Short mmCIF file of C-alpha atoms and ligand atoms in Angstrom, two decimals:
data_model
loop_
_atom_site.label_atom_id
_atom_site.label_comp_id
_atom_site.label_asym_id
_atom_site.label_seq_id
_atom_site.Cartn_x
_atom_site.Cartn_y
_atom_site.Cartn_z
CA UNK A 1 -52.83 -120.10 75.72
CA UNK A 2 -53.25 -116.51 76.96
CA UNK A 3 -56.38 -114.67 75.78
CA UNK A 4 -56.07 -113.05 72.39
CA UNK A 5 -56.38 -109.31 72.09
CA UNK A 6 -55.71 -107.35 68.99
CA UNK A 7 -54.79 -103.78 68.10
CA UNK A 8 -54.74 -100.74 70.37
CA UNK A 9 -57.18 -102.31 72.81
CA UNK A 10 -54.69 -105.08 73.45
CA UNK A 11 -52.11 -102.46 74.37
CA UNK A 12 -54.56 -100.72 76.72
CA UNK A 13 -55.41 -103.95 78.52
CA UNK A 14 -51.77 -104.92 78.88
CA UNK A 15 -50.84 -101.45 80.13
CA UNK A 16 -53.82 -101.54 82.54
CA UNK A 17 -52.81 -104.97 83.83
CA UNK A 18 -49.22 -103.76 84.32
CA UNK A 19 -50.34 -100.66 86.24
CA UNK A 20 -52.75 -102.68 88.35
CA UNK A 21 -50.00 -105.19 89.09
CA UNK A 22 -47.84 -102.35 90.42
CA UNK A 23 -50.72 -100.97 92.49
CA UNK A 24 -50.82 -97.78 90.41
CA UNK A 25 -54.36 -98.05 89.16
CA UNK A 26 -57.28 -97.71 91.55
CA UNK A 27 -60.09 -96.68 89.23
CA UNK A 28 -61.47 -100.10 88.37
CA UNK A 29 -65.20 -100.30 88.96
CA UNK A 30 -65.46 -104.10 89.06
CA UNK A 31 -62.68 -106.25 90.49
CA UNK A 32 -64.52 -109.31 91.77
CA UNK A 33 -66.24 -112.05 89.81
CA UNK A 34 -68.48 -114.80 91.12
CA UNK A 35 -68.25 -118.12 89.28
CA UNK A 36 -71.23 -120.34 90.10
CA UNK A 37 -69.83 -123.81 89.42
CA UNK A 38 -71.61 -126.21 91.74
CA UNK A 39 -73.62 -128.04 89.05
CA UNK A 40 -73.26 -131.80 88.74
CA UNK A 41 -72.84 -131.88 84.96
CA UNK A 42 -75.33 -134.70 84.53
CA UNK A 43 -75.46 -134.13 80.76
CA UNK A 44 -71.89 -135.35 80.49
CA UNK A 45 -72.09 -138.47 82.64
CA UNK A 46 -70.24 -140.72 82.93
CA UNK A 47 -67.34 -138.37 82.03
CA UNK A 48 -68.30 -136.11 84.93
CA UNK A 49 -68.79 -138.83 87.52
CA UNK A 50 -65.59 -137.90 89.34
CA UNK A 51 -64.45 -134.90 87.28
CA UNK A 52 -66.10 -131.45 87.44
CA UNK A 53 -67.76 -130.60 84.12
CA UNK A 54 -65.87 -127.29 84.17
CA UNK A 55 -62.63 -129.29 83.90
CA UNK A 56 -63.56 -130.84 80.55
CA UNK A 57 -60.96 -129.54 78.10
CA UNK A 58 -61.47 -127.52 74.96
CA UNK A 59 -58.29 -128.63 73.19
CA UNK A 60 -55.81 -128.47 76.11
CA UNK A 61 -57.45 -126.00 78.48
CA UNK A 62 -60.34 -126.73 80.86
CA UNK A 63 -63.54 -124.80 80.24
CA UNK A 64 -63.23 -122.94 83.55
CA UNK A 65 -59.82 -121.58 82.56
CA UNK A 66 -61.27 -119.83 79.49
CA UNK A 67 -63.70 -118.03 81.79
CA UNK A 68 -61.08 -117.12 84.41
CA UNK A 69 -58.77 -115.79 81.69
CA UNK A 70 -61.63 -113.73 80.29
CA UNK A 71 -62.31 -112.20 83.72
CA UNK A 72 -58.63 -111.48 84.35
CA UNK A 73 -58.25 -109.87 80.91
CA UNK A 74 -61.22 -107.67 81.88
CA UNK A 75 -59.34 -106.36 84.94
CA UNK A 76 -60.82 -108.68 87.56
CA UNK A 77 -58.32 -109.91 90.13
CA UNK A 78 -60.50 -111.65 92.70
CA UNK A 79 -62.60 -114.69 91.91
CA UNK A 80 -65.16 -116.34 94.14
CA UNK A 81 -66.06 -119.84 93.00
CA UNK A 82 -69.24 -121.47 94.21
CA UNK A 83 -68.45 -125.16 94.27
CA UNK A 84 -69.80 -128.43 95.54
CA UNK A 85 -68.61 -131.69 96.96
CA UNK A 86 -66.29 -133.53 94.58
CA UNK A 87 -65.24 -130.42 92.63
CA UNK A 88 -61.95 -129.58 94.33
CA UNK A 89 -59.99 -130.36 91.12
CA UNK A 90 -61.37 -127.09 89.79
CA UNK A 91 -59.82 -125.09 92.64
CA UNK A 92 -56.59 -127.12 92.62
CA UNK A 93 -56.20 -126.31 88.93
CA UNK A 94 -55.51 -122.67 89.82
CA UNK A 95 -53.16 -123.46 92.71
CA UNK A 96 -49.37 -123.80 92.64
CA UNK A 97 -48.11 -127.36 92.07
CA UNK A 98 -44.48 -127.27 93.23
CA UNK A 99 -43.83 -130.93 92.48
CA UNK A 100 -45.07 -130.64 88.90
CA UNK A 101 -43.16 -127.39 88.34
CA UNK A 102 -39.92 -128.93 89.66
CA UNK A 103 -40.40 -131.98 87.45
CA UNK A 104 -40.99 -129.86 84.33
CA UNK A 105 -38.05 -127.60 85.18
CA UNK A 106 -35.67 -130.54 85.65
CA UNK A 107 -36.74 -132.06 82.35
CA UNK A 108 -36.34 -128.74 80.54
CA UNK A 109 -40.02 -128.70 79.52
CA UNK A 110 -40.15 -124.93 79.63
CA UNK A 111 -43.27 -124.35 77.53
CA UNK A 112 -45.32 -126.64 79.74
CA UNK A 113 -43.76 -125.04 82.84
CA UNK A 114 -44.83 -121.60 81.62
CA UNK A 115 -48.36 -122.88 80.93
CA UNK A 116 -48.63 -124.36 84.43
CA UNK A 117 -47.25 -121.23 86.11
CA UNK A 118 -49.56 -119.01 84.06
CA UNK A 119 -52.61 -120.81 85.47
CA UNK A 120 -51.61 -120.44 89.10
CA UNK A 121 -50.73 -116.77 88.73
CA UNK A 122 -54.01 -115.66 87.14
CA UNK A 123 -56.01 -114.36 90.09
CA UNK A 124 -56.79 -114.69 93.78
CA UNK A 125 -59.31 -117.48 93.99
CA UNK A 126 -61.60 -118.13 96.92
CA UNK A 127 -64.29 -120.75 97.16
CA UNK A 128 -67.56 -121.29 98.95
CA UNK A 129 -69.59 -124.48 98.86
CA UNK A 130 -73.19 -124.21 97.87
CA UNK A 131 -74.50 -127.06 99.98
CA UNK A 132 -78.09 -127.70 98.90
CA UNK A 133 -78.46 -127.38 95.10
CA UNK A 134 -80.87 -124.45 95.20
CA UNK A 135 -80.00 -122.85 91.89
CA UNK A 136 -78.12 -119.90 90.43
CA UNK A 137 -79.78 -117.21 92.55
CA UNK A 138 -78.88 -119.09 95.72
CA UNK A 139 -75.30 -119.63 94.49
CA UNK A 140 -74.87 -115.88 93.98
CA UNK A 141 -76.59 -115.05 97.28
CA UNK A 142 -74.16 -117.08 99.39
CA UNK A 143 -71.15 -115.11 98.09
CA UNK A 144 -72.42 -111.96 99.83
CA UNK A 145 -69.77 -111.89 102.60
CA UNK A 146 -66.93 -112.60 100.17
CA UNK A 147 -68.02 -110.03 97.58
CA UNK A 148 -68.81 -107.29 100.07
CA UNK A 149 -70.37 -103.94 99.29
CA UNK A 150 -69.16 -103.44 95.72
CA UNK A 151 -70.31 -104.10 92.16
CA UNK A 152 -69.30 -107.53 90.91
CA UNK A 153 -69.43 -109.74 87.85
CA UNK A 154 -71.11 -113.12 87.55
CA UNK A 155 -69.59 -115.51 85.02
CA UNK A 156 -71.24 -118.77 84.01
CA UNK A 157 -68.30 -120.73 82.64
CA UNK A 158 -70.52 -122.97 80.47
CA UNK A 159 -70.95 -120.04 78.12
CA UNK A 160 -67.52 -119.73 76.52
CA UNK A 161 -67.32 -116.42 74.69
CA UNK A 162 -64.49 -115.56 72.33
CA UNK A 163 -64.57 -111.77 72.13
CA UNK A 164 -62.33 -108.74 71.93
CA UNK A 165 -62.68 -106.88 74.23
CA UNK A 166 -63.51 -109.80 76.52
CA UNK A 167 -67.28 -110.22 77.04
CA UNK A 168 -67.19 -109.29 80.72
CA UNK A 169 -65.11 -106.18 79.88
CA UNK A 170 -67.79 -105.12 77.39
CA UNK A 171 -70.39 -105.40 80.17
CA UNK A 172 -68.22 -103.46 82.65
CA UNK A 173 -67.82 -100.67 80.08
CA UNK A 174 -71.61 -100.47 79.72
CA UNK A 175 -72.00 -100.63 83.53
CA UNK A 176 -69.64 -97.66 83.87
CA UNK A 177 -71.79 -95.70 81.40
CA UNK A 178 -75.28 -96.55 82.67
CA UNK A 179 -74.36 -96.96 86.36
CA UNK A 180 -76.71 -99.90 86.84
CA UNK A 181 -76.74 -103.70 86.63
CA UNK A 182 -76.15 -105.09 83.13
CA UNK A 183 -76.82 -108.58 81.78
CA UNK A 184 -75.39 -110.00 78.56
CA UNK A 185 -77.99 -110.94 75.97
CA UNK A 186 -77.97 -112.55 72.55
CA UNK A 187 -80.76 -113.00 70.03
CA UNK A 188 -81.55 -116.70 69.77
CA UNK A 189 -83.96 -118.59 67.49
CA UNK A 190 -87.37 -118.92 69.17
CA UNK A 191 -87.23 -122.71 69.14
CA UNK A 192 -84.31 -122.45 71.63
CA UNK A 193 -85.67 -119.61 73.77
CA UNK A 194 -87.05 -121.86 76.54
CA UNK A 195 -83.47 -122.75 77.56
CA UNK A 196 -82.75 -119.21 78.73
CA UNK A 197 -83.75 -116.28 80.86
CA UNK A 198 -85.39 -113.80 78.47
CA UNK A 199 -85.74 -110.02 78.69
CA UNK A 200 -88.32 -107.58 77.41
CA UNK A 201 -86.40 -104.42 76.66
CA UNK A 202 -86.34 -101.04 74.95
CA UNK A 203 -83.31 -100.36 72.75
CA UNK A 204 -81.13 -97.41 73.78
CA UNK A 205 -78.69 -97.79 70.89
CA UNK A 206 -75.28 -99.44 70.37
CA UNK A 207 -76.57 -102.80 71.59
CA UNK A 208 -77.65 -101.42 74.99
CA UNK A 209 -81.27 -101.97 76.09
CA UNK A 210 -83.25 -100.87 79.09
CA UNK A 211 -84.98 -103.92 80.58
CA UNK A 212 -88.71 -103.67 81.22
CA UNK A 213 -89.27 -107.29 82.29
CA UNK A 214 -87.43 -110.62 82.63
CA UNK A 215 -88.63 -114.18 82.77
CA UNK A 216 -86.74 -117.43 83.38
CA UNK A 217 -87.06 -120.11 80.70
CA UNK A 218 -90.41 -119.13 79.20
CA UNK A 219 -92.19 -121.30 76.66
CA UNK A 220 -91.82 -120.14 73.08
CA UNK A 221 -95.34 -118.66 73.18
CA UNK A 222 -94.71 -116.71 76.35
CA UNK A 223 -91.23 -115.41 75.57
CA UNK A 224 -91.29 -111.60 75.74
CA UNK A 225 -88.64 -111.34 72.98
CA UNK A 226 -85.79 -113.27 71.38
CA UNK A 227 -83.21 -111.56 73.63
CA UNK A 228 -81.85 -114.38 75.79
CA UNK A 229 -79.63 -113.90 78.82
CA UNK A 230 -76.11 -115.25 78.35
CA UNK A 231 -73.90 -116.26 81.25
CA UNK A 232 -72.40 -112.84 82.02
CA UNK A 233 -73.72 -110.23 84.43
CA UNK A 234 -72.41 -107.12 86.19
CA UNK A 235 -74.45 -106.64 89.34
CA UNK A 236 -74.66 -104.26 92.27
CA UNK A 237 -74.58 -105.46 95.89
CA UNK A 238 -78.27 -104.61 96.43
CA UNK A 239 -79.05 -107.86 94.58
CA UNK A 240 -78.02 -109.83 97.69
CA UNK A 241 -80.82 -108.54 99.92
CA UNK A 242 -83.30 -109.12 97.10
CA UNK A 243 -82.12 -112.69 96.47
CA UNK A 244 -82.38 -113.49 100.16
CA UNK A 245 -86.12 -112.90 99.82
CA UNK A 246 -86.71 -114.82 96.55
CA UNK A 247 -88.67 -118.03 96.93
CA UNK A 248 -87.87 -121.31 95.22
CA UNK A 249 -89.69 -121.78 91.91
CA UNK A 250 -91.57 -124.92 90.86
CA UNK A 251 -88.25 -126.63 90.06
CA UNK A 252 -87.10 -126.05 93.65
CA UNK A 253 -84.50 -123.46 92.62
CA UNK A 254 -83.95 -119.81 93.46
CA UNK A 255 -83.49 -118.13 90.11
CA UNK A 256 -81.15 -115.19 89.57
CA UNK A 257 -83.62 -114.00 86.93
CA UNK A 258 -86.35 -113.86 89.60
CA UNK A 259 -84.05 -111.77 91.81
CA UNK A 260 -83.35 -109.39 88.93
CA UNK A 261 -87.08 -109.12 88.21
CA UNK A 262 -87.59 -108.05 91.81
CA UNK A 263 -84.64 -105.63 91.64
CA UNK A 264 -86.22 -104.05 88.55
CA UNK A 265 -88.96 -102.68 90.84
CA UNK A 266 -86.28 -100.73 92.70
CA UNK A 267 -83.87 -99.54 89.99
CA UNK A 268 -83.29 -99.60 86.21
CA UNK A 269 -81.61 -102.68 84.75
CA UNK A 270 -79.87 -102.95 81.41
CA UNK A 271 -79.08 -105.59 78.81
CA UNK A 272 -76.20 -105.54 76.37
CA UNK A 273 -75.80 -107.52 73.18
CA UNK A 274 -72.21 -108.71 73.63
CA UNK A 275 -70.12 -108.77 70.48
CA UNK A 276 -68.32 -112.09 70.12
CA UNK A 277 -68.71 -115.78 69.43
CA UNK A 278 -70.48 -117.76 72.14
CA UNK A 279 -70.53 -121.50 72.63
CA UNK A 280 -72.84 -123.20 75.11
CA UNK A 281 -70.48 -125.90 76.33
CA UNK A 282 -73.17 -127.11 78.73
CA UNK A 283 -74.66 -129.09 75.82
CA UNK A 284 -72.94 -131.91 74.01
CA UNK A 285 -73.20 -130.25 70.60
CA UNK A 286 -72.06 -126.87 71.94
CA UNK A 287 -69.12 -128.52 73.68
CA UNK A 288 -68.04 -130.31 70.49
CA UNK A 289 -68.46 -127.17 68.38
CA UNK A 290 -66.34 -125.19 70.88
CA UNK A 291 -63.64 -127.88 70.76
CA UNK A 292 -63.51 -127.62 66.96
CA UNK A 293 -63.65 -123.82 67.06
CA UNK A 294 -60.64 -123.50 69.36
CA UNK A 295 -58.74 -126.34 67.71
CA UNK A 296 -59.10 -124.63 64.33
CA UNK A 297 -57.44 -121.53 65.81
CA UNK A 298 -54.31 -123.53 66.56
CA UNK A 299 -51.71 -123.35 63.81
CA UNK A 300 -50.47 -126.92 64.29
CA UNK A 301 -54.00 -128.40 64.33
CA UNK A 302 -55.92 -126.35 61.81
CA UNK A 303 -54.74 -128.01 58.60
CA UNK A 304 -54.69 -131.68 59.69
CA UNK A 305 -57.95 -131.38 61.64
CA UNK A 306 -59.67 -129.58 58.75
CA UNK A 307 -58.52 -132.33 56.38
CA UNK A 308 -59.78 -135.01 58.75
CA UNK A 309 -63.18 -133.33 59.15
CA UNK A 310 -63.52 -133.11 55.37
CA UNK A 311 -62.75 -136.82 55.19
CA UNK A 312 -65.40 -137.57 57.78
CA UNK A 313 -68.00 -135.55 55.91
CA UNK A 314 -67.04 -136.19 52.31
CA UNK A 315 -65.06 -139.23 51.46
CA UNK A 316 -67.00 -141.99 53.10
CA UNK A 317 -69.72 -140.38 55.23
CA UNK A 318 -71.63 -143.65 55.63
CA UNK A 319 -68.75 -145.03 57.64
CA UNK A 320 -69.12 -142.40 60.33
CA UNK A 321 -72.91 -142.19 60.63
C1 G1P B 401 -78.81 -119.90 83.53
C2 G1P B 401 -79.79 -118.77 83.84
C3 G1P B 401 -80.50 -118.33 82.57
C4 G1P B 401 -79.48 -117.97 81.50
C5 G1P B 401 -78.50 -119.13 81.27
C6 G1P B 401 -77.37 -118.71 80.33
O1 G1P B 401 -79.55 -121.05 83.18
O2 G1P B 401 -80.71 -119.20 84.82
O3 G1P B 401 -81.33 -117.23 82.83
O4 G1P B 401 -80.15 -117.65 80.30
O5 G1P B 401 -77.90 -119.55 82.51
O6 G1P B 401 -76.51 -119.77 80.05
P1 G1P B 401 -78.88 -122.52 83.16
O7 G1P B 401 -78.12 -122.63 81.88
O8 G1P B 401 -77.99 -122.60 84.36
O9 G1P B 401 -80.02 -123.47 83.22
#
């Protein structure tokens, strides 16, 4: 399924994509996205024993594909994945599979053929292995040579965001206005705040904030606000030098939030409350909710699935406890 865009914005994005495809558009500020995806997915074992957690499907599309499609719809055409041993299926997913295409073509399965070709034509994808599992900040740091000296996006695929314009596009638009790094934030209930990086910030209007401090996974009592960092960032290349100097925290990881906190001493940073629906597919409940959410958007599934869910909840709930 291609990403959904509605109205005049849809036309703009399609026109932009067309122009970029013909090499006629050179004004894009952010063209590269880093996808840290080296995590082991221990929450989903044993399902993720041999399969990357990013390949778990929401309906018929792996989680990572939602994120890549979001980035591409935002104008990004180069993706750098940070992977680990045993996660090559994630890279193969975006490669051409001539044998499969020939098979589908010969059998006249044209819809499936189009779906398979769509995936391999999305973007240029490069990969770098993280090696030691030293956290998100380290994962971003090791992409330095591949990203180069340009602003870039960071997309954490676990956070699946259904939004129009795409979440990362919203951040790029803010980046273009404020000319500084921007992180996506969302207000979350305080009993969940310790799962996130959290910002202290001053509102500038229209959902944009100027960050005055950031802290990674604070306790509820120490959280500076309820504005939690979601898995989308637009960063400037000066973050690399800063991250190279960040020390491991008590969990043994180099946190991107710690790097940003250091960067804040050198330049202003911004937060933006992205407009859209986010699912944290890194948790079991979030994953199941996202599956239902996207299934209910499918014409052929909506009615029978809705009826089945009502049965589960209403008719004989004891049976399914
Ligand atoms: C990471 C970041 C955290 C952010 C979160 C968003 O944490 O370190 O600051 O709030 O992603 O999903 P993780 O979920 O990898 O533990």
